[in-house]
Short mmCIF file of C-alpha atoms in Angstrom, two decimals:
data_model
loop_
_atom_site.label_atom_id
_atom_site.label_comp_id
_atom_site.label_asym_id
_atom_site.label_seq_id
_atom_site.Cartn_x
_atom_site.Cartn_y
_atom_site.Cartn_z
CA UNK N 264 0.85 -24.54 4.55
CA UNK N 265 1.34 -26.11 0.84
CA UNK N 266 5.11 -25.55 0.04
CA UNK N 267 4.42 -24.13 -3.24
CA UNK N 268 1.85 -21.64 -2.06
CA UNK N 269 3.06 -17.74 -2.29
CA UNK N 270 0.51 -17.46 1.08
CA UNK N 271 -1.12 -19.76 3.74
CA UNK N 272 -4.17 -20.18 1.93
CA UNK N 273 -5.60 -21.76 5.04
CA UNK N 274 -4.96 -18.94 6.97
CA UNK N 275 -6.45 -16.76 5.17
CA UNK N 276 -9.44 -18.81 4.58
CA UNK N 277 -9.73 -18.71 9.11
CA UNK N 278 -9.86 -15.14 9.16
CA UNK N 279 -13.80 -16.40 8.00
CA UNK N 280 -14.33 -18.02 11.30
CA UNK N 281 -13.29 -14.73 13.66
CA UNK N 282 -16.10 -12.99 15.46
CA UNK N 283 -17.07 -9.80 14.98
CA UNK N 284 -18.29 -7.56 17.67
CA UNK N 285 -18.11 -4.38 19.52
CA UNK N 286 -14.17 -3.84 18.46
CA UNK N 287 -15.05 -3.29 15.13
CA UNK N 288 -16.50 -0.14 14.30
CA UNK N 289 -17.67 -0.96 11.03
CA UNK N 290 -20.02 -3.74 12.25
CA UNK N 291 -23.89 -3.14 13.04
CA UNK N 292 -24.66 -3.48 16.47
CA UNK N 293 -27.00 -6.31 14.98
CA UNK N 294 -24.45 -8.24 13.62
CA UNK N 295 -22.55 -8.78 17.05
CA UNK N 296 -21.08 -12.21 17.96
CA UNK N 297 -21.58 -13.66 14.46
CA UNK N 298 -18.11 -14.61 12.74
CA UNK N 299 -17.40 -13.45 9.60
CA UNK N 300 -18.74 -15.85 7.76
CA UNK N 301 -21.93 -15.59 9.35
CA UNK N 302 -22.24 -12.40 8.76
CA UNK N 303 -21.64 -12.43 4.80
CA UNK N 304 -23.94 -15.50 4.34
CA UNK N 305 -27.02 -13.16 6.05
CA UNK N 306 -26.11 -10.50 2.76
CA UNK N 307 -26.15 -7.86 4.46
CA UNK N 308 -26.27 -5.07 2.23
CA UNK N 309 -25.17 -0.95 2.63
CA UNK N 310 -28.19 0.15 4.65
CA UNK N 311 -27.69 -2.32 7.27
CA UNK N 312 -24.65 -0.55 8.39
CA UNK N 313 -24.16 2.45 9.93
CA UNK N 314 -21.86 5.73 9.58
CA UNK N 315 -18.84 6.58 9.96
CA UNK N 316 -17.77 3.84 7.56
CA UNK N 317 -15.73 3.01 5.03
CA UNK N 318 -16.26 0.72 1.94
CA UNK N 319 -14.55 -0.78 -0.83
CA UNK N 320 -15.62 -1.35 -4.34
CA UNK N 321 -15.26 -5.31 -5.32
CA UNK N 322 -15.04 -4.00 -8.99
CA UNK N 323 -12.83 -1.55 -8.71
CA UNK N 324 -10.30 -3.75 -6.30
CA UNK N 325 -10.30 -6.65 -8.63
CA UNK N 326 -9.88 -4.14 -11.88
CA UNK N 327 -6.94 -2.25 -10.35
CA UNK N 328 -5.60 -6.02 -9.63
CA UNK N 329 -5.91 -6.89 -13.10
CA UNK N 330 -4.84 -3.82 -14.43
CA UNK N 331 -1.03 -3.76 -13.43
CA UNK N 332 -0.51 -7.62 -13.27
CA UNK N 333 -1.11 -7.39 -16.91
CA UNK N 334 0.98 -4.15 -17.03
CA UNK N 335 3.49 -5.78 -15.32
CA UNK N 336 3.45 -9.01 -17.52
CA UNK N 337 3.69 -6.84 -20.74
CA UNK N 338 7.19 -4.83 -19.79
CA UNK N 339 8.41 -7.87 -18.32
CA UNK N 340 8.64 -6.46 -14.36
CA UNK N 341 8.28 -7.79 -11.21
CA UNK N 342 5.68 -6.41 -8.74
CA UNK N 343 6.51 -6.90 -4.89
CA UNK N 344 3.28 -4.59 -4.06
CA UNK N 345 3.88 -2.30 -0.79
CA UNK N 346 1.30 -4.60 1.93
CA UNK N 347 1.80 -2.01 4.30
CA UNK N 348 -1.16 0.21 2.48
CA UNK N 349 -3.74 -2.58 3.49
CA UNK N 350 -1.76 -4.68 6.24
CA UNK N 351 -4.84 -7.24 4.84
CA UNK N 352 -3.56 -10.41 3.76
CA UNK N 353 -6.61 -10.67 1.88
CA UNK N 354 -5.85 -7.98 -0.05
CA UNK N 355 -2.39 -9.29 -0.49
CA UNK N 356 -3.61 -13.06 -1.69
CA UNK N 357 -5.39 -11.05 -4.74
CA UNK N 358 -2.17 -9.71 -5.53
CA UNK N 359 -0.08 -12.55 -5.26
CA UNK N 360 -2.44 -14.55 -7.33
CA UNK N 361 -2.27 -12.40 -9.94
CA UNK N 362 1.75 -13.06 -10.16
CA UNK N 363 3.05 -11.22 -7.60
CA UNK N 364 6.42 -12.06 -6.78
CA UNK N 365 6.08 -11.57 -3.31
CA UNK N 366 4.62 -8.54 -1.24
CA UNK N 367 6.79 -5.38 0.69
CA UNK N 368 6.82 -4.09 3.92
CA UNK N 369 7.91 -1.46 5.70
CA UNK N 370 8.85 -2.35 9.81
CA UNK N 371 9.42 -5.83 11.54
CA UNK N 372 6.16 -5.84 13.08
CA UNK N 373 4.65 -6.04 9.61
CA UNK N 374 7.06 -8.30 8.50
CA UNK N 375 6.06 -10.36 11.10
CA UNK N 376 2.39 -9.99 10.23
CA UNK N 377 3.53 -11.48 6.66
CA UNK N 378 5.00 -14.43 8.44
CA UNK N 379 2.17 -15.05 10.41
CA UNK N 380 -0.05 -15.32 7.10
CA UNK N 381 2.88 -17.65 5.53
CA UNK N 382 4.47 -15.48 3.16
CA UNK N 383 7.07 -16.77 1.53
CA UNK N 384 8.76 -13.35 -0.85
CA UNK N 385 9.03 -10.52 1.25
CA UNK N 386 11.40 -7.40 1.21
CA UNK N 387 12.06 -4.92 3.72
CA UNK N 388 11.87 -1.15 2.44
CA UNK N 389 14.25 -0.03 5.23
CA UNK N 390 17.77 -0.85 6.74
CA UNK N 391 17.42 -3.29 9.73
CA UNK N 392 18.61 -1.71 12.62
CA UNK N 393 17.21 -3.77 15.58
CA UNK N 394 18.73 -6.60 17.07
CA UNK N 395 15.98 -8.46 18.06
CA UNK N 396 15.06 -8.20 14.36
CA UNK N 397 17.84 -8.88 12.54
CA UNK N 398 18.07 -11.95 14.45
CA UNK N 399 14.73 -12.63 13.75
CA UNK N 400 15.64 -12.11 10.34
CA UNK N 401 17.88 -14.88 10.10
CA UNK N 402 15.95 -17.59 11.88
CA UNK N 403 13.44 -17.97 9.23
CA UNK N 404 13.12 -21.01 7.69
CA UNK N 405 15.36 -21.77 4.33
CA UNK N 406 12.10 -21.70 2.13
CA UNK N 407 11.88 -17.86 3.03
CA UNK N 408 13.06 -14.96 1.08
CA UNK N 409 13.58 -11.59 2.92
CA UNK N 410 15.30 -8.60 1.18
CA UNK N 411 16.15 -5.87 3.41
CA UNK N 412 18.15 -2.09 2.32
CA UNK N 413 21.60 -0.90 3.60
CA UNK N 414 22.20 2.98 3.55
CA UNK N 415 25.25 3.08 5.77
CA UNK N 416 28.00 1.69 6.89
CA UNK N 417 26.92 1.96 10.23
CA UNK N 418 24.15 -0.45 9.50
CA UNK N 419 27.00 -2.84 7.92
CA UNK N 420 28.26 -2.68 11.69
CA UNK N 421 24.65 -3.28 13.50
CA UNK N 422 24.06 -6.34 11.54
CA UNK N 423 27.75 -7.51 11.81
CA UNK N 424 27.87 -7.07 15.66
CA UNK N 425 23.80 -8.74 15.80
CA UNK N 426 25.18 -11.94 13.87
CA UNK N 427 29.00 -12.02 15.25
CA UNK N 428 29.77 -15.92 15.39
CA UNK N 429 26.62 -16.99 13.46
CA UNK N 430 26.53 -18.45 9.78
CA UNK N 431 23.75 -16.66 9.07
CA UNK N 432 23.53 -14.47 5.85
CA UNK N 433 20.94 -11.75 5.25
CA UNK N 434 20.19 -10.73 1.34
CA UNK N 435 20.51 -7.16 1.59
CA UNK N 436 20.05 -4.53 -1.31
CA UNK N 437 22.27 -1.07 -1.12
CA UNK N 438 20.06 1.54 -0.95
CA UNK N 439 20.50 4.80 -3.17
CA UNK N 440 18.51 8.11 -2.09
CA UNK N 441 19.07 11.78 -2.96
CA UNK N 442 19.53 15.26 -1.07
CA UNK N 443 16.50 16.03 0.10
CA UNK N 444 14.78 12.44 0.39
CA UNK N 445 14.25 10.29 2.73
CA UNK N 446 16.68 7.49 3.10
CA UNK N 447 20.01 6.16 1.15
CA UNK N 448 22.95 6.75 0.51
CA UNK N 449 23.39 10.33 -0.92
CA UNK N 450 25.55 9.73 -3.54
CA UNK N 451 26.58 6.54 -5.84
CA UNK N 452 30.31 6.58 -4.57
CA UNK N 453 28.44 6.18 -0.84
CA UNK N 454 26.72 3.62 -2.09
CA UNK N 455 29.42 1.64 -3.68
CA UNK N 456 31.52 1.90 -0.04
CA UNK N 457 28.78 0.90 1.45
CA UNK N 458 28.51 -2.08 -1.20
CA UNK N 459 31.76 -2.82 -0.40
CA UNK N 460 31.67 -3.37 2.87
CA UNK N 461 28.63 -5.95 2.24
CA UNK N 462 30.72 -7.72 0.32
CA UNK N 463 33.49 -8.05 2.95
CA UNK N 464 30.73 -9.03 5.51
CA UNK N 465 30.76 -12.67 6.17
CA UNK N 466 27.19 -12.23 7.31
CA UNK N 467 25.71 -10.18 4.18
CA UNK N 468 25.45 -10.96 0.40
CA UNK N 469 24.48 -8.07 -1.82
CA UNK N 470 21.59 -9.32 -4.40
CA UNK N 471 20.36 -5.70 -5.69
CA UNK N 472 19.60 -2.13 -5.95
CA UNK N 473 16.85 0.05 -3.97
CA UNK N 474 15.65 3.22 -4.10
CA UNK N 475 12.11 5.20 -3.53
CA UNK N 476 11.80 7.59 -6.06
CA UNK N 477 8.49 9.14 -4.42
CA UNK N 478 10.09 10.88 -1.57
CA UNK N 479 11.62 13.60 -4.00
CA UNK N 480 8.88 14.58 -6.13
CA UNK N 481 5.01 15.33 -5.60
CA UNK N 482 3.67 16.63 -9.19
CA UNK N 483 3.91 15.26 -12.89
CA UNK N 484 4.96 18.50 -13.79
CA UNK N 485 8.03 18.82 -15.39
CA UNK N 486 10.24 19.71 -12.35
CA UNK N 487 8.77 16.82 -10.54
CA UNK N 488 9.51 14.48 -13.45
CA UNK N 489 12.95 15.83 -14.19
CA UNK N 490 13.98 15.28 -10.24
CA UNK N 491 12.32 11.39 -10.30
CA UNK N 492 14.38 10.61 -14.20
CA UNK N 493 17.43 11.94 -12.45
CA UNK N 494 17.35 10.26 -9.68
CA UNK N 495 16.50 6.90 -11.65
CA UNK N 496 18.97 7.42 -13.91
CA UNK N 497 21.92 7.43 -10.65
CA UNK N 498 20.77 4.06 -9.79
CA UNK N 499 21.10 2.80 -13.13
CA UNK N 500 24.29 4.38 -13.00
CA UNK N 501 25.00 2.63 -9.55
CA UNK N 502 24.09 -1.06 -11.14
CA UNK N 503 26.55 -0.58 -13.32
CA UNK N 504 29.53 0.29 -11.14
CA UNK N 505 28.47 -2.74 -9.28
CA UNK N 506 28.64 -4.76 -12.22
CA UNK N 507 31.67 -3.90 -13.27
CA UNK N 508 33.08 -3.93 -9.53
CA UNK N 509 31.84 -7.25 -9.35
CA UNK N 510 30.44 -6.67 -5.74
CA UNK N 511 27.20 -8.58 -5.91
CA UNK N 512 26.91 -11.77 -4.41
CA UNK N 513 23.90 -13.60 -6.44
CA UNK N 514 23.54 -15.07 -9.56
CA UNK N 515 20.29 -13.10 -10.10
CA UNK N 516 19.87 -9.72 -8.57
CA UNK N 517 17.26 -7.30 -8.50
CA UNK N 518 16.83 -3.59 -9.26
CA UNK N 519 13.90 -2.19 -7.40
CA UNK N 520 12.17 0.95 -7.19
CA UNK N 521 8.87 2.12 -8.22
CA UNK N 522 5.72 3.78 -5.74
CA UNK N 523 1.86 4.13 -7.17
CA UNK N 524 3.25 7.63 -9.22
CA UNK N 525 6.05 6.81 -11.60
CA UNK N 526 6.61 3.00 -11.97
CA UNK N 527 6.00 4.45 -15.61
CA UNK N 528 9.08 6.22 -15.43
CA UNK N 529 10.73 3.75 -13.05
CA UNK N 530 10.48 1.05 -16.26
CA UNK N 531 11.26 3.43 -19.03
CA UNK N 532 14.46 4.53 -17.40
CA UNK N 533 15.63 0.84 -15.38
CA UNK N 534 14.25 -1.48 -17.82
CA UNK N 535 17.58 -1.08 -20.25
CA UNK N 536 18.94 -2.96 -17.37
CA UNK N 537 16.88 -5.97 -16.91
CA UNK N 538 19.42 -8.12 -18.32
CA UNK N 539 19.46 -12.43 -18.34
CA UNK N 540 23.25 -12.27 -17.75
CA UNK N 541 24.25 -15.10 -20.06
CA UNK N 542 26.33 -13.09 -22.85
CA UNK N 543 28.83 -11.66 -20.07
CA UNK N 544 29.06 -14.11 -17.47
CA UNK N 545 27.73 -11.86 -15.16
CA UNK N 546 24.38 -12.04 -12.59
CA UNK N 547 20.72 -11.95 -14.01
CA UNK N 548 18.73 -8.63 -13.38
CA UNK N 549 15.27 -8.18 -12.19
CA UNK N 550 13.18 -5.03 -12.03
CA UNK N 551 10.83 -4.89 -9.52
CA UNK N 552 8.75 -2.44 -8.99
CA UNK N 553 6.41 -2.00 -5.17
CA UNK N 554 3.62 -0.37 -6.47
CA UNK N 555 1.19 -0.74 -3.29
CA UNK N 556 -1.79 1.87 -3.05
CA UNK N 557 -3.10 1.07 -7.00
CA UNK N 558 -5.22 -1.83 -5.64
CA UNK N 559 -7.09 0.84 -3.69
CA UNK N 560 -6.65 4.37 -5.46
CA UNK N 561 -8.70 6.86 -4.85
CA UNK N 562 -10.52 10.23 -5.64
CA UNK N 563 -7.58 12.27 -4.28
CA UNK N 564 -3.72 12.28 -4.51
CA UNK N 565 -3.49 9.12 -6.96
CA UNK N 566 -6.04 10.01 -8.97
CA UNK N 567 -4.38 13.08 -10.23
CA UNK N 568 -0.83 11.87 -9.94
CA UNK N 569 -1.25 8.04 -11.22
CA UNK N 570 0.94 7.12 -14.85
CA UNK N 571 -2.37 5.67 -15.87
CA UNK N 572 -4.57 9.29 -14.78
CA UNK N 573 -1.47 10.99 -16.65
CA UNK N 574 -1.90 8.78 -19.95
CA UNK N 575 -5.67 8.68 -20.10
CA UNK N 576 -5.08 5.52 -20.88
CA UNK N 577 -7.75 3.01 -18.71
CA UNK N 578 -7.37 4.55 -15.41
CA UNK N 579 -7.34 3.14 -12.01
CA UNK N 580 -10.87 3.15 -10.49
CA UNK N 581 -11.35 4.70 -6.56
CA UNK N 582 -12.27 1.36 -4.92
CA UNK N 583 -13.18 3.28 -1.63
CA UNK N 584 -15.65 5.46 0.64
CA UNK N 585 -16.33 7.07 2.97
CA UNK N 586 -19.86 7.56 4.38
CA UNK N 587 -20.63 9.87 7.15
CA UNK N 588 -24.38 11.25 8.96
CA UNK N 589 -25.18 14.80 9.35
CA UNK N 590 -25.77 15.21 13.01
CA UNK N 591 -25.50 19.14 13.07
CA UNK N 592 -26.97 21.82 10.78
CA UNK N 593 -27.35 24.84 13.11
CA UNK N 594 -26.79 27.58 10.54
CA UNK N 595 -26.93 28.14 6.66
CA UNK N 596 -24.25 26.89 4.80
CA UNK N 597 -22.44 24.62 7.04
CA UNK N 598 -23.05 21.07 7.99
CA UNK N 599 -21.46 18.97 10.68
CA UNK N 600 -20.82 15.74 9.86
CA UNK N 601 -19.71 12.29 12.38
CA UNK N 602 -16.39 11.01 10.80
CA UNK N 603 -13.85 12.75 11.35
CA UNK N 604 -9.38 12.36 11.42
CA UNK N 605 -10.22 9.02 13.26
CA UNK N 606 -12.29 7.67 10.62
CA UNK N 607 -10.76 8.67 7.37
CA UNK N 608 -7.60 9.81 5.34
CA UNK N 609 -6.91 13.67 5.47
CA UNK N 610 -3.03 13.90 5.21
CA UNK N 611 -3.07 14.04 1.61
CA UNK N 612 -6.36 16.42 0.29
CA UNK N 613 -10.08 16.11 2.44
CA UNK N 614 -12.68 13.90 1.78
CA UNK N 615 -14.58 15.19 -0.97
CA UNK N 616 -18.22 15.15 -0.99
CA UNK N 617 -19.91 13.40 -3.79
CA UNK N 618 -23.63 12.77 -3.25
CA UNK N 619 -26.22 12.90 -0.64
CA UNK N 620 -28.70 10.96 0.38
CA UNK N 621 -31.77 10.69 3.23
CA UNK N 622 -30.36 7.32 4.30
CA UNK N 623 -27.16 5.16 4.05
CA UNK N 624 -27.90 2.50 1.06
CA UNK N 625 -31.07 4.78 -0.43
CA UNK N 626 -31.29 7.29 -3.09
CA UNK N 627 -28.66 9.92 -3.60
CA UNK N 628 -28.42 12.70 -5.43
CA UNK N 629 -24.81 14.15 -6.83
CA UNK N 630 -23.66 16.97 -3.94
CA UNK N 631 -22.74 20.19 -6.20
CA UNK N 632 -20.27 22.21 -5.00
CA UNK N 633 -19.75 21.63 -1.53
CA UNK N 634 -16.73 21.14 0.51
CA UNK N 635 -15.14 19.84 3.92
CA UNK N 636 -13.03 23.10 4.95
CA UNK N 637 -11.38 20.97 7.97
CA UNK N 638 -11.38 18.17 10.31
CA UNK N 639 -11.41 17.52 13.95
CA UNK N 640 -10.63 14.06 15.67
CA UNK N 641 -14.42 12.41 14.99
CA UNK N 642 -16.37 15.66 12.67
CA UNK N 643 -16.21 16.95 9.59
CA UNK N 644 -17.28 20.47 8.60
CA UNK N 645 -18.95 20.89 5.45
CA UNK N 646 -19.72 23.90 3.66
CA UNK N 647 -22.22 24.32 0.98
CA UNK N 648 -24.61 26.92 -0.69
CA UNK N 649 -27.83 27.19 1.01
CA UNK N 650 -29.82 28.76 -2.08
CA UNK N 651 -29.37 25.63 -3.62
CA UNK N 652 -28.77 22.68 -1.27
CA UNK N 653 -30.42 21.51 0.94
CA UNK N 654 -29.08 19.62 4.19
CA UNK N 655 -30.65 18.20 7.24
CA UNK N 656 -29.72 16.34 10.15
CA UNK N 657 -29.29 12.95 9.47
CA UNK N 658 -28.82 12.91 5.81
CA UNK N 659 -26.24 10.41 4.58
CA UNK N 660 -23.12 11.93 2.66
CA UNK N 661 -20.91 10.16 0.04
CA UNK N 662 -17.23 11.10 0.14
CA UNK N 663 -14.81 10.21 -1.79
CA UNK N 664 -11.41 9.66 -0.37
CA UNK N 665 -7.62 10.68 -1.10
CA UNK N 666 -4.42 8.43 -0.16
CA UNK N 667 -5.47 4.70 0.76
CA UNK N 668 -2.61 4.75 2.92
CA UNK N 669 -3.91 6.67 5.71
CA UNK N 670 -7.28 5.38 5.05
CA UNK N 671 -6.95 1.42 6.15
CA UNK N 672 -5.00 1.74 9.24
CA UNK N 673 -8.26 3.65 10.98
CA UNK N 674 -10.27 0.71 10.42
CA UNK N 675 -10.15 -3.45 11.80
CA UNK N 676 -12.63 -4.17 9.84
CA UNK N 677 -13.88 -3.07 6.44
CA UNK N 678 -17.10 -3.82 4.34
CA UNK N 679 -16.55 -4.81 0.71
CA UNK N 680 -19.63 -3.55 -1.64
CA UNK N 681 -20.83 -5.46 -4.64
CA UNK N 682 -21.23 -2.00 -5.94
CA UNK N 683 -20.51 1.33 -4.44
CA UNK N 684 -23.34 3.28 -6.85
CA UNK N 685 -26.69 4.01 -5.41
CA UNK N 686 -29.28 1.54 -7.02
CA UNK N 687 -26.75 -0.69 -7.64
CA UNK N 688 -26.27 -4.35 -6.03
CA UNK N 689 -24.79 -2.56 -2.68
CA UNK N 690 -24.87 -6.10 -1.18
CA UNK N 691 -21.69 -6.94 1.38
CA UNK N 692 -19.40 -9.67 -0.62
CA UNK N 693 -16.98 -9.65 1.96
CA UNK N 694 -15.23 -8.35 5.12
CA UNK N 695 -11.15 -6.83 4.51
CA UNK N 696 -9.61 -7.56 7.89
CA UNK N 697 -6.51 -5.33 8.74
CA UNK N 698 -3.58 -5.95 10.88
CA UNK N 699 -1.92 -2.43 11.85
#
């Protein structure tokens, strides 16, 4: 690996040579034994595969890209985008070439994914708590940068006890959360004990501030807004006690919060902070935010709750699809279709239907008012109104898909589309490898 590089570009480039065969689902039966390569130099288009599948959009992906790099750029934030939506290094490289200052995970296996792939900026969005990890942790080479969150002092204790006797020190970030959320500390005085104790820890130096602002709100309606500003506003309030405690440990420390909802909010209320330190004496701040599911988006949860949805203001595109076969029609009204909770994402709204077609990659016309009404492990149900509709057995539907998050981790393998729009160029441009 090149020193300078954010990401083995080498490794990436191998994932080419890897053969594809009957352990990935989204590969023809045609297409088995050839590598990757192989298989996008035949260009192979949509109709050569077969359903349940999901796509991506290579417009949409590298638009989303695009969109909040530049974003980014303008406000003057980092992005450190959440990898654990794709787990595709692929995905990841797009990112990072775009100025990415490094990419987030969420669990040591991923982290060790990362590593694997040779990347160099990574942070942790959760406390380490295993041994074996934390000591991990702490082997990796100099030229690495690992962040990981503190919400206790009990996790002081687990890393103290894991690196008793070592000179090893982890770059850790107290982590602020709310009643009702997920993890951190519950209050700002917690935090600053906790802070404390970093600082007294001859294994720990305290370079930031996290917090997930996503876990206490679900709507851009005003309570939802009112609960993420609030919460926002008590870790600016928490950077400042550390400031003026003078607990951190770094010369340039980083505020970071910010899912694929509210970074809008995340910069208008943490940006005041970003600060280069020079007319006090006192550390640089960075605001980072871990955006990680706007690469993707989709025609579901994001699409209603995204800041760029909420402004009207050049949207994220969905970049993904699903495509499933009518195998059962046995009464008016209701369709069975083969993909199902193993396939695609249903935690977060249902696939929606969007157009149907005799074949996968032919014609389609747009699917008016139907609806999947539920799920089982490989069907969907799909109602829809007879007078007006008609279905038959093997007729291809388009659906589009909520919450990218849930969607990737179902599939090895996934097709990348020219162009997801029937009569468009729907030749395969590449193959998104995952590592769940």
């Amino acid at each position: 690996m090149n020193t300078s590089e954010a990401i083995s570009a080498s490794a990436v480039a191998g994932l080419a040579e890897r053969r594809l065969d009957w352990r990935h689902k989204a590969v023809p039966a045609t297409a088995n034994g050839a590598t990757h390569a192989d298989f996008l130099a035949a260009e192979h288009t949509l109709a050569d595969l077969q359903t349940p599948l999901l796509t991506l959009d290579a417009g949409a992906l590298h638009g989303n890209a695009d969109r909040l790099a530049e974003w980014c750029a303008q406000h003057g934030v980092l992005l450190a985008p959440h990898g654990k939506t794709t787990m595709s290094p692929q995905l990841w490289t797009e990112q990072l070439n775009r100025g990415a200052w490094g990419i987030t995970l969420a669990n040591f296996a991923q982290l060790r994914v990362a590593r694997e792939f040779g990347v160099r900026n990574l942070q942790l969005a959760n406390s380490l708590t295993d041994p074996h990890a934390i000591q991990w942790v702490a082997s990796q080479p100099a030229d690495t940068t690992i962040l990981s969150w503190i919400d206790s002092l009990g996790t002081v204790d687990v890393i103290n006890r894991a690196l008793a006797g070592s000179d090893s020190v982890l770059d850790v970030l107290v982590e602020l959360g709310a009643h009702g959320g997920r993890t951190g500390a519950r209050s700002v005085d917690a935090a600053l004990e906790i802070a404390q104790a970093i600082s007294e820890s001859p294994n720990l130096r305290l370079v930031g501030v996290s917090g997930y602002e996503g876990s206490l709100a679900h709507t851009a309606d005003d309570a939802g807004l009112a609960a993420v500003r609030g919460y926002l506003a008590a870790m600016r309030l928490l950077h400042e006690e550390l400031l003026a405690a003078g607990l951190y440990g770094a010369s340039k420390v980083i505020i970071t919060a910010g899912g694929s909802a509210y970074f809008d909010d995340v910069v208008t209320v943490l940006s005041p902070a970003i600060s280069t330190g020079a007319e006090f004496g006192e550390p640089a701040v960075d605001l980072m935010i871990r955006s990680g599911a706007y690469i993707i988006h989709d025609d579901g949860f994001y699409r209603g709750i995204s800041p760029f949805s909420r402004e009207g203001d050049q949207p994220f595109t969905a970049g993904m699809y699903g495509w499933a076969r009518v195998v059962s029609q046995t009464e008016p009204g209701l369709a069975i279709l083969d993909a199902g909770k193993r396939d695609l994402p249903f935690d977060e709204g249902l696939p929606e239907p969007q157009l149907i077609g005799p074949s996968l990659g032919g014609p389609m016309e747009p699917l008016i008012g139907a609806e999947i009404t539920s799920v089982n492990d490989q069907h969907s149900f799909m109602t829809y109104d007879a007078n007006t509709t008609t279905v038959n057995p093997g007729d291809v539907i388009r659906l589009g898909l909520s919450h990218p998050c849930t969607a990737f981790d179902k599939w090895t393998v996934i097709p990348v589309l020219a162009d997801s729009a029937p009569g468009s160029d729907q030749t395969v441009v590449n193959l998104i490898h995952t590592f769940f």
